[in-house]
Coordinates of C-alpha atoms in Angstrom, one line a residue:
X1 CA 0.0 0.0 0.0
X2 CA 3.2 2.1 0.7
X3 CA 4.4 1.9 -2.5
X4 CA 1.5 2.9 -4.1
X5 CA 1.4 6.4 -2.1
X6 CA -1.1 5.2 0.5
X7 CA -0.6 6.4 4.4
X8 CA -1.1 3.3 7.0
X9 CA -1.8 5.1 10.2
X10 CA -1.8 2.3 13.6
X11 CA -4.6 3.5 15.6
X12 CA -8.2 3.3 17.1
X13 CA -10.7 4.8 15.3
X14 CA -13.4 6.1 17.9
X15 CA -15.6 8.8 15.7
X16 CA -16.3 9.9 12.4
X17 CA -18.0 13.2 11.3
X18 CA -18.6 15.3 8.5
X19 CA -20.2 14.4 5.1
X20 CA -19.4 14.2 1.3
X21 CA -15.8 15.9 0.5
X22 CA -15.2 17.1 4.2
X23 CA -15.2 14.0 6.6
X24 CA -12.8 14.1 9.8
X25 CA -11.5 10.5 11.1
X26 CA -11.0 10.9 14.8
X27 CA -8.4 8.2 16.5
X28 CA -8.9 7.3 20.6
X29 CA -5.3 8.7 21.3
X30 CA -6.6 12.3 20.0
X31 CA -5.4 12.3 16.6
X32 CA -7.6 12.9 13.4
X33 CA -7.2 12.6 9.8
X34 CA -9.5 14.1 6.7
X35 CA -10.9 12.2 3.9
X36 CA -13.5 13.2 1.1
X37 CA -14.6 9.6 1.1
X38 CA -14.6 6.5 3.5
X39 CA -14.1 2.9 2.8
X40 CA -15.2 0.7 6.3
X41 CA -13.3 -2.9 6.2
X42 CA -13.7 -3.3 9.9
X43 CA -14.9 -6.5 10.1
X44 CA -17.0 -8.1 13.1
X45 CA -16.4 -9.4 15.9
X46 CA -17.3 -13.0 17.4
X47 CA -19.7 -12.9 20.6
X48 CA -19.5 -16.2 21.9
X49 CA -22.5 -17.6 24.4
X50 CA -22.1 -17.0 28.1
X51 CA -21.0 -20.8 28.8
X52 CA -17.3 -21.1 30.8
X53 CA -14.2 -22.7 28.7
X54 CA -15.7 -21.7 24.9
X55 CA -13.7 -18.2 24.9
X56 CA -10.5 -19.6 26.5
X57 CA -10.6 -22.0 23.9
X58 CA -11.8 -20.2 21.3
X59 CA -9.8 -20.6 17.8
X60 CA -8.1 -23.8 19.6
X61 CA -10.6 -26.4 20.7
X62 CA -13.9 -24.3 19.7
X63 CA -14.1 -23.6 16.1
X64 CA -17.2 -22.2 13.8
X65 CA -16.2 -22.9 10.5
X66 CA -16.1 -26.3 8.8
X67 CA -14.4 -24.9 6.0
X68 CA -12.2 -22.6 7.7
X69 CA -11.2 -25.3 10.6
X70 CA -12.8 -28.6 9.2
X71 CA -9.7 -30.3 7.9
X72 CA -7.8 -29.5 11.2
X73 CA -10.2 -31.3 13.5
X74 CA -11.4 -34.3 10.9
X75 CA -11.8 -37.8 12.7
X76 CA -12.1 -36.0 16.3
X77 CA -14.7 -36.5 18.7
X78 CA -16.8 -32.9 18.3
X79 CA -19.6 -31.4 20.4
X80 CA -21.6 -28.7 18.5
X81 CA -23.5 -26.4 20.6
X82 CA -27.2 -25.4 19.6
X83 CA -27.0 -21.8 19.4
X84 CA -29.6 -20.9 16.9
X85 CA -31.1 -22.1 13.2
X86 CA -27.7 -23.0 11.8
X87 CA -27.0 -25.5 14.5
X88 CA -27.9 -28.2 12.1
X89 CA -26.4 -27.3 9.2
X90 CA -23.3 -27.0 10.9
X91 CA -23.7 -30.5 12.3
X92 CA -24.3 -31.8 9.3
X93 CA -20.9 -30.3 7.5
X94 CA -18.6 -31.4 10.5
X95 CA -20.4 -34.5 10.0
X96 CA -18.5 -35.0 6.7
X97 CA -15.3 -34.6 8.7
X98 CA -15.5 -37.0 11.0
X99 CA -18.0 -39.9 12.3
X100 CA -18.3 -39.0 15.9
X101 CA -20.3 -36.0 16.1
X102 CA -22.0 -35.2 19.2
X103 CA -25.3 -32.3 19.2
X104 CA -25.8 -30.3 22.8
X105 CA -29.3 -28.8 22.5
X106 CA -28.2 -26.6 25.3
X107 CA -30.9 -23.7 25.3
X108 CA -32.2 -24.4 21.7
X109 CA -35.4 -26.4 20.9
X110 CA -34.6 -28.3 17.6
X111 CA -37.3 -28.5 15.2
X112 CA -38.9 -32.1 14.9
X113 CA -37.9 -32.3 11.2
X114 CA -34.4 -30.7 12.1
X115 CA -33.8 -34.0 15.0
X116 CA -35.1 -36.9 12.0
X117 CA -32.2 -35.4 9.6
X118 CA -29.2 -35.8 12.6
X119 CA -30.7 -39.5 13.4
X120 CA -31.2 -40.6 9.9
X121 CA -27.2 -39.5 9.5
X122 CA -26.3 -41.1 13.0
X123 CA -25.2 -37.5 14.8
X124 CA -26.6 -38.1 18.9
X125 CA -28.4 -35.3 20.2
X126 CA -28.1 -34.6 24.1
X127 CA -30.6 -32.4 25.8
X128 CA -30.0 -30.2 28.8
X129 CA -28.0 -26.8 29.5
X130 CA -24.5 -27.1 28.7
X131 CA -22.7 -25.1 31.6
X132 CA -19.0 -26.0 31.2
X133 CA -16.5 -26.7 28.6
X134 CA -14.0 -29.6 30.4
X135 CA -10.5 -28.9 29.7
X136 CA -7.5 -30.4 31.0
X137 CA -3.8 -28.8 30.3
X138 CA -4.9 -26.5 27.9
X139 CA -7.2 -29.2 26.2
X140 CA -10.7 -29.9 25.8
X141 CA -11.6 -33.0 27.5
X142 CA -15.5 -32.8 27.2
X143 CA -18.5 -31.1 28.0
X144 CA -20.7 -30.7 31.2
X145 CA -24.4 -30.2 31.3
X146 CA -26.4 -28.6 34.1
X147 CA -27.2 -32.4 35.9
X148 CA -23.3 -33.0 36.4
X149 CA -23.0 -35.5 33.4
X150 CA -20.0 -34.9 31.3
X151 CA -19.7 -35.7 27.5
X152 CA -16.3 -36.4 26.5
X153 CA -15.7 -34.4 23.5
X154 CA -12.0 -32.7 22.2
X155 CA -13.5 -30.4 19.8
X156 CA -16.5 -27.5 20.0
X157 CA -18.1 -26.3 17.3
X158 CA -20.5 -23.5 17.5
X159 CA -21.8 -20.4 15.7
X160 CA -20.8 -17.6 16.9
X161 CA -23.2 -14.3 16.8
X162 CA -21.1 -11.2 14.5
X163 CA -21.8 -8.5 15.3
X164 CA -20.3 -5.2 13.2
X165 CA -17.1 -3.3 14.1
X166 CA -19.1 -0.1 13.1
X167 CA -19.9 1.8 16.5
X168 CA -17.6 4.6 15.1
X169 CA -20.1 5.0 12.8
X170 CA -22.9 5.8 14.9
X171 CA -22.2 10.0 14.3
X172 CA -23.0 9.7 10.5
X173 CA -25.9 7.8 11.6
X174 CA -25.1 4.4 10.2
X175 CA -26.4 2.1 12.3
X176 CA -25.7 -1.8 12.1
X177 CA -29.0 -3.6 11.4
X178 CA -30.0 -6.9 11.5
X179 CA -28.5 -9.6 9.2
X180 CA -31.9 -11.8 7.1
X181 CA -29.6 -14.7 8.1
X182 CA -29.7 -14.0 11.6
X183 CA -26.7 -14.6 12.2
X184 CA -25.8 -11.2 13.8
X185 CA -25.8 -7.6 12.8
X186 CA -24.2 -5.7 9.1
X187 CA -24.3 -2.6 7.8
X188 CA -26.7 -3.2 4.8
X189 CA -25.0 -1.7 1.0
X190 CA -25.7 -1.5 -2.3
X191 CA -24.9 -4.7 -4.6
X192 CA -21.6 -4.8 -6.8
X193 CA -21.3 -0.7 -5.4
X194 CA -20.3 -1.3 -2.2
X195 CA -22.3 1.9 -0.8
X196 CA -24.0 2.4 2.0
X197 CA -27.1 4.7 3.0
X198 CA -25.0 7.7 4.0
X199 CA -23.2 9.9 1.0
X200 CA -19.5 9.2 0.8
X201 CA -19.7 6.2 3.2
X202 CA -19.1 2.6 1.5
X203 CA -18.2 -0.7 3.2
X204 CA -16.5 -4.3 2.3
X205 CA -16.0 -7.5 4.0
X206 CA -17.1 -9.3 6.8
X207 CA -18.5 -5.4 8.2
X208 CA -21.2 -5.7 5.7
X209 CA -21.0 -9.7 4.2
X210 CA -20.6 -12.0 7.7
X211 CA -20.3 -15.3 5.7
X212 CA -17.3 -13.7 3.1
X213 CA -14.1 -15.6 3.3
X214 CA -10.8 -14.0 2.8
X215 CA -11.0 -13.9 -1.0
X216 CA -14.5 -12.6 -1.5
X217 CA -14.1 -9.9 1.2
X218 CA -11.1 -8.6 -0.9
X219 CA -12.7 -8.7 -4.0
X220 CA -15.2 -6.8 -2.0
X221 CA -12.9 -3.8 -1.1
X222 CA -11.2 -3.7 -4.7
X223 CA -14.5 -3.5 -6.3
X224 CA -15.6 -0.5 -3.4
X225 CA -12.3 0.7 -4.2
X226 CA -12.8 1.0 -8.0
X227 CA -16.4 3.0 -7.6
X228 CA -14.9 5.4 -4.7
X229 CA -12.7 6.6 -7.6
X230 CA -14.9 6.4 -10.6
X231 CA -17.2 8.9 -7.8
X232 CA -14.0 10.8 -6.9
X233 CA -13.7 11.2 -11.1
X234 CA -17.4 12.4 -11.3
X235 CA -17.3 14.8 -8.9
X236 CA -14.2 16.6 -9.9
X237 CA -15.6 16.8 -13.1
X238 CA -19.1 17.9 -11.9
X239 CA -17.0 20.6 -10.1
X240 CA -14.9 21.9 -13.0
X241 CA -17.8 22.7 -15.3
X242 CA -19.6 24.8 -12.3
X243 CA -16.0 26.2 -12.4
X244 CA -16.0 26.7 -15.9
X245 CA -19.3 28.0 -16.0
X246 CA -19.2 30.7 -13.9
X247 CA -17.1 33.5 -15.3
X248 CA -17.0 35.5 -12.1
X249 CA -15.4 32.6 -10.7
X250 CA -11.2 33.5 -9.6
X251 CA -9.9 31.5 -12.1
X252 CA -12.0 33.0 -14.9
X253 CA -10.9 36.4 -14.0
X254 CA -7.1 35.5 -13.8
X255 CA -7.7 34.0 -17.2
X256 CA -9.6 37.3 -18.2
X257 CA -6.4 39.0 -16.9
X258 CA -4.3 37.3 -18.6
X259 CA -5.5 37.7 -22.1
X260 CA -6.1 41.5 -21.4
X261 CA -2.4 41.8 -20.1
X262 CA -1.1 40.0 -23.6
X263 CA -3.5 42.1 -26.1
X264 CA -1.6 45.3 -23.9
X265 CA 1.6 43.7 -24.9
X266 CA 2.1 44.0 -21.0

């Protein structure tokens, strides 16, 4: 990014005012930086459910992702905590990794038709309120449920809730809103654009697209990237005609100057 003439400033961003052409980035530490437009790649972050082990473990022994984590924990016994309507699915595709899978119910109620589909493939459901996550020397050794039973398991899954790293947003009033998936909050844009509801604001990534890998989320910003300029392009033009249009303008009359100043041999 250096070495194409871009800045990279380390910092918090905590606010961001202004509008089209005149926005001010302000950083935690005090610092503040102008920009004409904004580009928000901020990503999400991953709220995990209130049960004790899953966050020291998380990215370890408790994974999300079949297809970011799959192949890593394939042939391993693997719990996968109901959290909401993907709990299924995601059973399902660790269920391709390995043969022992293992569904808490926890605080969800599984639909009828949901339970047939995770019996008919052999994947044991376990009812009750999961309120431990085992571990032993940094290890997951299984799971305990709200009756003292313990469920030896070395790997959780679960789906996390993401929510938007937007709150410095909140002064231009964009707002993260609900994801249709459900799966956690995003700040809603335009298709192929990139744009969001405020002038000058556009976002790419996992801010806006929760389920984007690393590949589609940079495709994401180049293709945000492209219509900033192209806009940038616009409006300087849309600015030099007004320019050019108005002969009163400064530059007119220097120009008027000029030519008078040559016809007077000046």
């Amino acid at each position: 990014m250096r070495g194409y003439g871009g800045e990279v400033i380390s910092g918090e961003v905590s606010d961001v005012v202004g509008s089209v052409d005149d926005f001010e980035v302000r950083l935690a530490d005090g610092r503040t930086t102008r920009a004409r437009r904004i580009l928000v790649t901020a990503g999400v972050v991953d709220e995990l459910p209130p049960v004790p082990g899953l966050a020291e473990q998380w990215a370890r022994g408790v994974v999300h992702c079949p297809y970011c984590h799959g192949w890593e924990v394939q042939d391993r016994a693997i719990g996968v905590l109901a959290t909401g309507p993907m709990t299924v699915h995601q059973a399902l595709l660790f269920h391709q990794l390995s043969d022992d899978v293992t569904v808490f119910s926890h605080q969800a109620a599984l639909p009828a038709e949901e339970l047939e589909k995770l019996a008919a493939v052999g994947i044991r459901v376990v009812e009750g309120k999961v309120t431990a996550v085992e571990q032993s020397e940094g290890t997951i050794t299984g799971v305990r449920l709200a009756d003292g039973t313990v469920v030896a398991r070395e790997v959780i899954a679960v789906a996390t809730r993401m929510v938007a790293r937007a709150g410095f947003l909140s002064s231009l009033g964009l707002i993260p809103t609900e994801h249709p998936s459900g799966m956690g909050v995003h700040i809603p844009v335009e298709a192929m654009s990139g744009k969001t509801a405020v002038p000058g604001v556009w976002a790419a990534g996992n801010v806006t697209d929760m389920a984007a890998q690393v590949g589609p989320a940079a495709a994401a910003g180049g293709q945000a990237g492209a219509m900033i300029n192209a806009d940038l392009a616009m409006s300087d033009a849309a600015a030099a005609v007004a320019q050019y249009r108005d002969v009163f303008s400064p530059e007119s009359e220097a120009e008027v100057a000029r030519i008078v100043a040559g016809d007077r041999g000046l």
